[in-house]
Structure formats: structure tokens, C-alpha cells
Amino acid sequence: MGADSGSGAAPGPAVSWRKVLWERQPFPDNYVDRRFLEELRRNEGLRQYRYWAVVQEAGLVAQQISCVALFLTLWLYMEQGLLSPSTLLWTGLLCALLGYGLYQALAPRGDSDNHHRTRWSDLQSASIFLSFTFGFSPVLRTLTESVCTDTVYAMTALMLLAHLVAFPYAHPSPPGSLSLNAALFASVCLASRLPGDLHTSGGLDSSSSPSSLHTFTMLCWALLVFALWPCLLQRLRDCAPWVFGCVCVLVGVCGVGGLGSLWPGGAVLLAALLGTVTLLCPLLLIRLQSDKDNIQGPWDEAEIREDLTHFLH
Amino acid sequence: MVLKIFFPQCCNKADSGLLVGRWIPGQNSAVVLAVIHYPFIPGQVKQYIQQVESVCVLTFLSSPWFRWYIQQVESLCSFLRDLSTIFPQGQWLQLSREMGKIGFRCHVLTRDPREKDKVIFIHYEQRKVMLSQLHPIDNGVPDPQTESQLPQVFGTVCQSEPLFFLDKYDDGPVKMTHWQSEGREGSIIVELMKQASTPVCLLTTWMLTLWTSLCSSRILNMRPMRFISSKLSTCVQLSYRTEHLQTVCSPTRATAHNHFMRKANIFVSFFVDVSLGLLLVSWMYRENRIGKLANTLVPAADYVAKELEELLQWLMGAPAGLKMNRALDQVLGRFFLYHIHLWISYIHLMSPFVEMILWYVGLSACLGLTFALSLLSDITALLTFHIYCFYVYGARLYCMTVYGLSSLWRLFRGKKWNVLRQRVDSCSYDLDQLFIGTLLFTILLFLLPTTALYYLVFTLLRLVVVMFQGVLHLSVDFINSFPLFAMGLRLFRSYRLAEGVKFRVLCEEPGTPLHLMMDINPLKVSSVVQTYRTPTYSCYPKDSWLALCKKLFLGELIYPWRHKTTKID
């Protein structure tokens, strides 16, 4: 009955207006009274962030970026021949043993039976890893021989980006499938680009050819950095949170330093990136919280809550 | 109510007499079959008609006889009374023709007089209607109440054949006019063949029984022999022809029209097949053409092998600039090259015997052109067996690669195929599963172009061979199933296969009822082929194009031509 929409313009009969649809009321259809927008709620569930807590969480992201940088540094060292693969291999094994010891030391106090069983399955897993990697190294060595180098680099970059994006930052311990697989794919691509032919003419004292050893080393380090290190990190976070912060900083510094020894420009870029991620982004997050403007109210879509208690009586 | 009277054309000029025919129940129409001339003794006529009724048991006993008479004498009432005592029927019709007019007149005399019925005369050619078969053929026993008019008319004329055995030269008590009253036609050759057919059929049936018992003996029924004989199209064709011959040579006469046409079609196509085969054999064995053919077989096989080798060398390089994995390339290429080398060695080993084998085997083309074509198809299959082997290897390798890749791709994303629910679900894998899965995925992905290329090349080769074999099989099938006899009938005696009838007006005079001429509409050529096609083990493409492409993409083995099992009709 007309476009009369003023909230105070309608005559006020004795009966008061009710916000129901099934009853014929003497008000126009689009009439609202002074209780309009009473039920509007703004920014419900808004969280108050504290700067240093967010920085600490962001530290994990920075840590992962520097892990990737560290891995790339190792690859660069091997590619330029500055490090021999056997050295790296032994270093890696040592680190693995250390890490495993730390992992077991930080384990929550449970019965020792569990530990024995877990140790045996850990040994099984380790042997499976090592044997498969060693067996597949000759195949992986020549896998991307015919593919152009640029393509290989592009694929690696894409896969590492996917790894960083898909990484389960909230709970690194069961590793996310996509992130781990992307990282391993990238490492296989990189491993196949290592120069090995220069060493084949020399005398071979190990059972496998040197280039296979390159691949094997690369894959072992990929496993360490991308698969086993997050498990240790999770354990650290659970048991000793303050140590966790120090470890993140340490890893960041190592990453920057390692890259700097080969490519100073890259080190600067990495440092900038880490700083942005760790310090600038939390600031932005907190600053922008004040611009948040969500409204919730009864005109939202109906959420069906599974509350069937009213059926019980 | 319109009364329709079907009147044979041959009786138009007949003398007066008693009409013999059949009243079609429920349709208010009548079919006149013959005229019994004066003078006749009604008792003898009744005896004769009862004799005829006893021969064609089905038709006449089930329907009441009504007699009409054509009159050119004046006083009938006493005559009619006489007749009514002998032939106790309810309804009498009186047909007469006035001088100077062409059309008849009909006068209905019934015990219970009704209003005057309108009458239409429909003239038909008796011989053509008797020999014709109305389509679509009803295979069951027709219910007289529900069957429509035309099949009943045709059926009546067809089944009263014993009525037409008396002609005007017979010295019987009854003198009739019908289509055969000028004299029954016969031919000596036909009679001789009829006499000779029975012993020939018996002999052939005995020989066929011997042959089938030999084929089903225990030695030849072992698994490997059965498998080989099911794959060789010559053996399949042989068994098929044996079945056909058994159908044709069975000593029992074909009763239903379908059986008769089937026998005739099989006989004619077999005859044509054998004559074409003999022609082919005589052409091939003249001027030692078969020797020349044998001499070109081994060089042809050599040529094919050389071309294959060159193809493999090309694949082992960098074909079309594609990125092949060198190690795998070399392995596959060397493997296939070794196979070709083995194959050529076997061919060369057999080359002294090729001419003799071909000479004797070519003689079996005497059994028919279809055998020659099946033989050609089998020889092609044997000579290109290595291409088939390569195709199977390549397809299996590719199929494994594709399936592995799709499964590992799901692992890459953290998902799994749920076999129970037939859908993809998320799954949390263990660390070692993830690790090994990723390694394998990488390896398979980079090896995919190599395997795909080999698969593509060998599939194309195999498809060429399959197309050639398919063409041969289709032509064999065509020769087997095309109904030559039915086609010949349709072309030369088109009234024998009727689809319906058409009417045209003969004369329309005032004072006489309407006279129509019924002509037979022959069956369309496409319907002839469709109805009388001999069912065969027809080779037809098993999959649609879309399904075929999908199978090719996934690497499943394709056998595009599938044999149906023979339908027993």
C-alpha cells in the first residue's frame, strides 16, 4: 500500500507492531519501528591480536622459507663443485643421528615399550628410504636429460612455491602430502641437473658412480630438510617453546648467511623477505583489524544448528 | 453394411453354375474360389467338397460353407429348395449379369430377410494371390476373430490349393472353372529334380553328420585347438557353412514361408559363393599365378620387416624433436629390433615350403569365395603377428604407466581411490609411502613421452591391419547374409512378396454394384533385405567411436571387430 517507508511517519494505532509475517497488521508491509537494526551485530568474533604472539607464529613461515633457501644453497654448492657429495652425505647422516637423538630425548614420558617398538619401525623406515633412494639414483640421474634447463628451473620454482603455500604451519608434524611431494619433486628435478659427468672419467673407489652419489646425497638432504626437520620442530614447539623461537632465528640467520656466501644479492633479498614476513606482516595484520567491518544479524542466511533436543520432549 | 465379394478374374467369362468359396467370419465378406458348372448332381458335389475339406483340414471345417450361384435360367425356386436340402446353409447369394452390361449384380437370399446390403465386387488374380505371401509375416497361429481381412483372404486362397487340382481334362463328375482349369502346368526338369532331391539330401545329411561328429571328437576339442579354431576365421566360416548345409539338406519339407525362404536363400547364396570360388581357383591356378604369389610373399614380409626396422631406428633417435628419455628409448628400441630379427629368421626358415602350402591351401577356395577371403584374412593375421605382439607390449607398458601415474597423482594431492564407494577420498599417508610415491611419480612422469610415442606408433600400425581385416570380414559377412533368392523374387516375380494391395475401379455402371480390381503391392527392396537377411556371426564394431577413443587413450587392448554367436531363429 504505497511507498511509505518512514519509520515515524505511519500513524500509531493502539496495537504495537510485531515483526512477524503471518499476521495481518494495520501497518504497511515495509514498516519498521524504532527497534530497527537493534539486532545488528558488528565484527562479532573479532580477535585481539598481540604483536609479539603473531610475530612468533610468523616466525615459522620465515623459518620454512629459510629452510628452502638453505636447501638451494646446498644444491648450489654441489653444482659448483665446492662441496664433494661424500662430505655432504656424511654430514647429513650425522645431522640425522643428532636430530633423532634429540627427538627421542624430548619425547614425552611414556612407557618404554612404545619407544622400543617405535625405534624398530623407525629403523625400518630409514632402511626403506635409503635403499629406495640408492636404487633409484641411477634412473633419477638421467631423468631430465632431454628437458631444457629453463624448464627444469621453472618446474622447481613452481614446486617449491607450492610447497611453501601448502605447508601445514599450524601442525607441521604429520607432513602435508602436497607440500612434501612438491618439495621432493623439486629436489628430484634439481638433483638431475647436478653435474656428474665430469667425475666419471676419474678413478672410482666407491661402488657407485660419482654422479649417482650426487643424486643420492641431494635426495637424502631433501628428506632431512623437508620431511624429518618439521617433525623435530613440532616436538620442540611442544616441549620447549622458547627454544623454538631461538631455533627459528638461528635457521633464518644460517639461511641468509649460506646464501650470502655464494650470492650476496640473494642474501640481501632473502633477509628483506624474512624481515617482511616476520615483522611487517603482523604489523599490517594488527593495523588492518581496525578497518574490519563485518555485520551479522538475523537477516543472514539461516544456519541450521543440529539441535534436536526439542524433539526429545 | 457393405458386403464385399472377392471374385477371381478367371471366372469372369465362365458359364453359369454353383460358386464355391468361403465366408470370412466377422468381416462381412466372401471369397469365391471356383465355379462348378451345370449339369451337376448335388450329392456328388457335396461328396467332392467333403473330400477336399478333409485334405485342407484347417480352413474349411472351421467355417460354414455358403454357396452362391450364378444364374442365367429363370426358374430356380425348386432348384434352390433342392440345393437347400443338400447344402443346409443360411445365406445364399445370387449373382447375375445382364446382357449388354459388364458388371454383375448380386442378390442376397437369406432365411431372415434384412435390409438391402450394398455390395462391392473385388476382382483378384487367383494365381498371383495364391502364390503371394503377405508381409509382415505373423509367425504364430492367427486367431480368426482378430485377424484382419486381407490376411484372411490371402490365407483362404492359399490354403485351398487342393481345390484347384481338377482341370477341364479330368473325367470326373464335377466340372470346375478356376485358374488352373485350362490345364495344370508342369515341367520335366522340376519333376526330375524333385525325385532326385530326396536321395541327394539324405546322402548330404549323412556326410554332414559324419563331418560334425569328426569335428566334435575329443582330439579336436582340446582347449588349444578350440582356441585356435575360434580365432581363425576360416574355421569359423567352415562351421558356419556346415550349419547352413544342414539346414538346407534336411529331408523335411519347409512348411512355413520363413523356413522356405531361409532354405532358398542359403541354397542360392551357397551356390553363387561356390561358383565364384571355382572361378577364382581356375583363374589363379592358370599360368601358375599361385606360384608367383608364393614367390612374392617372402619378399613382402622382408620388406615389411625392413620398414619396421627403419621406423624403430627413427624412434630411437629424436623423432620429430620430441624429448625422449635416452636410456628407455634404447632399451625399447633394441627389444623390438630383436623381435623383428627373430621373426625374419622364422620366415626365412619357412620359405622353401611356402609355395607348396599355398598351393594346397588355395585349393580350399573351391568351397567358396568366402573361404578364399577368410583365408586371406588369416594369412594377413599370421604375417603381421609381430605387429600384433608389438602392439600388445606397447599397450601394456603404456597402460601401466597411465594407471600408475593417475594413482600416484592422487597420492601427490593426498587423496585415494575408494573402491567401495567408487570415488576419490582424502587419505593421510605415512611418510615412507609419500616418499616412495613421489619418487615413482617423478620417474613415471618423465618416462611418459617415451612410452606414449612407442604406443602411438604401434597402435597406428595395428589399426591399419585391423582395418584391412575388417574390410575382408565385412565382405564375407555380406556374401553370407545377403538374401539373393528373395531379391531375385522381388525383381522377377514381385507379386510373391506382397506388402499390401491397391485397388482400381474396373467399371462403374448405374444399376450394378461397384467393381474394383485388386493389385498386389510388392514389398520394398529395403524391407526385403531386412526381413530375409540370414542371421550370421556378423562382424560389427563392438564399441562406439567415443568408447574406442577412450580405450585408446587409456591403453586398453582393443579388438574392434567382435563375432556375435549365431542366432538360432
Coordinates of N, CA and C in Angstrom, one line a residue, chain A residues 184-280:
Chain A
L184 N 59.7 -32.8 -2.8 CA 60.5 -33.9 -3.3 C 60.6 -33.9 -4.8
F185 N 59.5 -33.5 -5.4 CA 59.6 -33.4 -6.9 C 60.6 -32.4 -7.3
A186 N 60.6 -31.2 -6.6 CA 61.6 -30.2 -6.9 C 63.0 -30.7 -6.7
S187 N 63.2 -31.4 -5.6 CA 64.5 -31.9 -5.3 C 65.0 -32.9 -6.4
V188 N 64.1 -33.7 -6.9 CA 64.5 -34.7 -7.9 C 64.8 -33.9 -9.2
C189 N 64.0 -32.9 -9.5 CA 64.4 -32.1 -10.7 C 65.8 -31.4 -10.5
L190 N 66.0 -30.9 -9.3 CA 67.3 -30.3 -9.1 C 68.4 -31.3 -9.2
A191 N 68.2 -32.5 -8.5 CA 69.2 -33.5 -8.5 C 69.6 -34.0 -9.8
S192 N 68.7 -34.0 -10.8 CA 69.0 -34.5 -12.1 C 69.9 -33.5 -12.9
R193 N 69.9 -32.2 -12.3 CA 70.7 -31.2 -13.0 C 72.1 -31.1 -12.5
L194 N 72.5 -31.9 -11.5 CA 73.8 -31.8 -11.0 C 74.8 -32.3 -12.0
P195 N 75.9 -31.7 -12.1 CA 76.9 -32.2 -13.0 C 77.6 -33.5 -12.4
G196 N 77.6 -34.5 -13.1 CA 78.2 -35.7 -12.6 C 79.2 -36.3 -13.6
D197 N 79.0 -35.8 -14.9 CA 79.9 -36.5 -16.0 C 81.3 -36.1 -15.8
L198 N 81.6 -35.0 -15.1 CA 83.0 -34.6 -15.1 C 83.8 -35.6 -14.3
H199 N 83.1 -36.3 -13.4 CA 83.9 -37.2 -12.5 C 83.9 -38.6 -13.0
T200 N 83.2 -38.9 -14.0 CA 83.1 -40.3 -14.4 C 84.4 -40.8 -15.0
S201 N 85.2 -39.9 -15.5 CA 86.5 -40.4 -16.2 C 87.5 -40.7 -15.1
G202 N 87.3 -40.1 -13.9 CA 88.3 -40.4 -12.9 C 88.2 -41.8 -12.2
G203 N 89.1 -42.1 -11.4 CA 89.1 -43.4 -10.8 C 87.9 -43.5 -9.8
L204 N 87.3 -44.6 -9.8 CA 86.2 -44.8 -8.9 C 86.6 -45.7 -7.8
D205 N 86.5 -45.2 -6.6 CA 86.8 -46.0 -5.5 C 85.5 -46.5 -4.7
S206 N 84.4 -45.8 -5.0 CA 83.2 -46.2 -4.3 C 82.4 -47.1 -5.3
S207 N 81.5 -47.8 -4.8 CA 80.8 -48.8 -5.6 C 79.9 -48.1 -6.6
S208 N 79.4 -46.9 -6.3 CA 78.5 -46.3 -7.3 C 79.3 -45.1 -7.9
S209 N 78.8 -44.8 -9.1 CA 79.5 -43.7 -9.8 C 79.2 -42.4 -9.1
P210 N 80.1 -41.5 -9.3 CA 80.0 -40.2 -8.5 C 78.7 -39.5 -8.8
S211 N 78.2 -39.5 -10.0 CA 77.0 -38.8 -10.3 C 75.8 -39.4 -9.6
S212 N 75.8 -40.7 -9.5 CA 74.7 -41.3 -8.7 C 74.8 -40.8 -7.3
L213 N 76.0 -40.7 -6.8 CA 76.2 -40.2 -5.4 C 75.7 -38.8 -5.2
H214 N 75.8 -38.0 -6.2 CA 75.3 -36.6 -6.2 C 73.8 -36.7 -6.0
T215 N 73.2 -37.5 -6.8 CA 71.7 -37.6 -6.7 C 71.3 -38.2 -5.3
F216 N 72.0 -39.2 -4.9 CA 71.7 -39.8 -3.6 C 71.8 -38.8 -2.5
T217 N 72.9 -38.0 -2.5 CA 73.1 -37.0 -1.5 C 72.0 -36.0 -1.4
M218 N 71.7 -35.5 -2.7 CA 70.6 -34.5 -2.8 C 69.3 -35.0 -2.2
L219 N 69.0 -36.2 -2.5 CA 67.7 -36.7 -2.1 C 67.7 -37.0 -0.6
C220 N 68.8 -37.4 0.0 CA 68.9 -37.6 1.4 C 68.7 -36.3 2.1
W221 N 69.4 -35.2 1.6 CA 69.2 -33.9 2.2 C 67.8 -33.4 2.1
A222 N 67.2 -33.7 1.0 CA 65.8 -33.2 0.8 C 64.9 -33.9 1.8
L223 N 65.1 -35.2 2.0 CA 64.4 -35.9 3.0 C 64.6 -35.3 4.4
L224 N 65.8 -35.0 4.7 CA 66.1 -34.4 6.0 C 65.4 -33.1 6.2
V225 N 65.6 -32.2 5.2 CA 65.2 -30.9 5.4 C 63.6 -30.8 5.4
F226 N 63.0 -31.5 4.5 CA 61.6 -31.3 4.2 C 60.7 -32.3 5.0
A227 N 61.2 -33.5 5.3 CA 60.4 -34.5 5.9 C 60.7 -34.7 7.4
L228 N 61.9 -34.7 7.8 CA 62.2 -35.0 9.2 C 62.4 -33.8 10.0
W229 N 62.9 -32.7 9.5 CA 63.1 -31.5 10.3 C 61.8 -31.0 10.8
P230 N 60.6 -30.9 10.1 CA 59.4 -30.4 10.7 C 58.9 -31.3 11.9
C231 N 59.2 -32.6 11.8 CA 58.8 -33.4 13.0 C 59.5 -33.0 14.2
L232 N 60.9 -32.7 14.1 CA 61.6 -32.3 15.2 C 61.2 -30.9 15.7
L233 N 60.8 -30.1 14.8 CA 60.4 -28.7 15.1 C 59.1 -28.8 15.9
Q234 N 58.2 -29.7 15.5 CA 56.9 -29.8 16.2 C 57.2 -30.3 17.7
R235 N 58.1 -31.2 17.8 CA 58.5 -31.7 19.1 C 59.0 -30.6 20.0
L236 N 59.9 -29.7 19.4 CA 60.5 -28.6 20.1 C 59.4 -27.6 20.5
R237 N 58.5 -27.4 19.6 CA 57.4 -26.4 19.9 C 56.6 -26.9 21.0
D238 N 56.3 -28.2 21.0 CA 55.5 -28.7 22.1 C 56.2 -28.7 23.5
C239 N 57.5 -29.0 23.5 CA 58.2 -29.2 24.7 C 58.8 -27.9 25.2
A240 N 59.5 -27.2 24.4 CA 60.2 -26.0 24.9 C 60.0 -24.9 23.9
P241 N 58.9 -24.1 24.1 CA 58.6 -23.0 23.2 C 59.6 -22.0 23.0
W242 N 60.4 -21.7 24.1 CA 61.3 -20.6 24.0 C 62.5 -21.0 23.1
V243 N 62.9 -22.3 23.2 CA 63.9 -22.8 22.3 C 63.5 -22.7 20.9
F244 N 62.2 -22.9 20.7 CA 61.6 -22.9 19.3 C 61.9 -21.5 18.7
G245 N 61.7 -20.5 19.4 CA 61.9 -19.1 18.9 C 63.4 -19.0 18.5
C246 N 64.3 -19.4 19.4 CA 65.7 -19.3 19.1 C 66.1 -20.1 17.9
V247 N 65.5 -21.3 17.7 CA 65.8 -22.1 16.6 C 65.4 -21.5 15.3
C248 N 64.2 -20.8 15.3 CA 63.8 -20.1 14.1 C 64.7 -19.1 13.7
V249 N 65.2 -18.3 14.7 CA 66.1 -17.2 14.4 C 67.4 -17.8 13.8
L250 N 67.9 -18.8 14.4 CA 69.1 -19.4 14.0 C 69.0 -19.9 12.6
V251 N 67.9 -20.6 12.3 CA 67.8 -21.1 10.9 C 67.7 -19.9 9.9
G252 N 67.0 -18.9 10.3 CA 67.0 -17.7 9.4 C 68.4 -17.2 9.1
V253 N 69.1 -17.0 10.2 CA 70.5 -16.5 10.1 C 71.4 -17.4 9.2
C254 N 71.2 -18.7 9.4 CA 72.0 -19.7 8.6 C 71.6 -19.6 7.1
G255 N 70.3 -19.4 6.9 CA 69.9 -19.4 5.5 C 70.5 -18.2 4.8
V256 N 70.4 -17.0 5.5 CA 70.9 -15.8 4.9 C 72.4 -15.9 4.7
G257 N 73.0 -16.4 5.7 CA 74.5 -16.5 5.7 C 74.9 -17.4 4.6
G258 N 74.3 -18.6 4.5 CA 74.7 -19.5 3.5 C 74.5 -19.0 2.1
L259 N 73.4 -18.3 1.8 CA 73.1 -17.7 0.5 C 74.1 -16.6 0.2
G260 N 74.4 -15.9 1.3 CA 75.3 -14.8 1.1 C 76.7 -15.2 0.7
S261 N 77.1 -16.4 1.1 CA 78.5 -16.8 0.7 C 78.6 -17.1 -0.7
L262 N 77.5 -17.3 -1.4 CA 77.6 -17.5 -2.8 C 77.0 -16.4 -3.7
W263 N 76.0 -15.8 -3.1 CA 75.3 -14.8 -3.9 C 74.8 -13.7 -3.0
P264 N 75.6 -12.7 -2.8 CA 75.2 -11.6 -1.8 C 73.9 -10.9 -2.1
G265 N 73.7 -10.7 -3.3 CA 72.4 -10.0 -3.6 C 71.3 -10.8 -3.2
G266 N 71.4 -12.1 -3.4 CA 70.3 -13.0 -3.0 C 70.1 -13.0 -1.5
A267 N 71.2 -12.9 -0.8 CA 71.2 -12.9 0.7 C 70.4 -11.7 1.2
V268 N 70.7 -10.5 0.5 CA 70.0 -9.3 0.9 C 68.5 -9.5 0.7
L269 N 68.2 -10.0 -0.5 CA 66.8 -10.2 -0.8 C 66.1 -11.1 0.2
L270 N 66.8 -12.1 0.5 CA 66.2 -13.1 1.5 C 66.0 -12.5 2.8
A271 N 67.0 -11.7 3.2 CA 66.9 -11.0 4.5 C 65.7 -10.1 4.5
A272 N 65.5 -9.4 3.4 CA 64.4 -8.5 3.3 C 63.1 -9.2 3.4
L273 N 63.0 -10.3 2.7 CA 61.8 -11.1 2.7 C 61.5 -11.6 4.1
L274 N 62.5 -12.1 4.7 CA 62.3 -12.7 6.1 C 61.8 -11.6 7.0
G275 N 62.4 -10.4 6.9 CA 62.0 -9.3 7.7 C 60.6 -8.9 7.5
T276 N 60.2 -8.9 6.2 CA 58.9 -8.5 5.9 C 57.9 -9.5 6.5
V277 N 58.2 -10.8 6.3 CA 57.3 -11.8 6.7 C 57.2 -11.8 8.2
T278 N 58.3 -11.6 8.9 CA 58.2 -11.8 10.4 C 57.8 -10.5 11.1
L279 N 58.2 -9.3 10.6 CA 57.9 -8.1 11.3 C 56.9 -7.3 10.7
L280 N 56.9 -7.1 9.4 CA 56.0 -6.2 8.8 C 54.6 -6.7 8.7

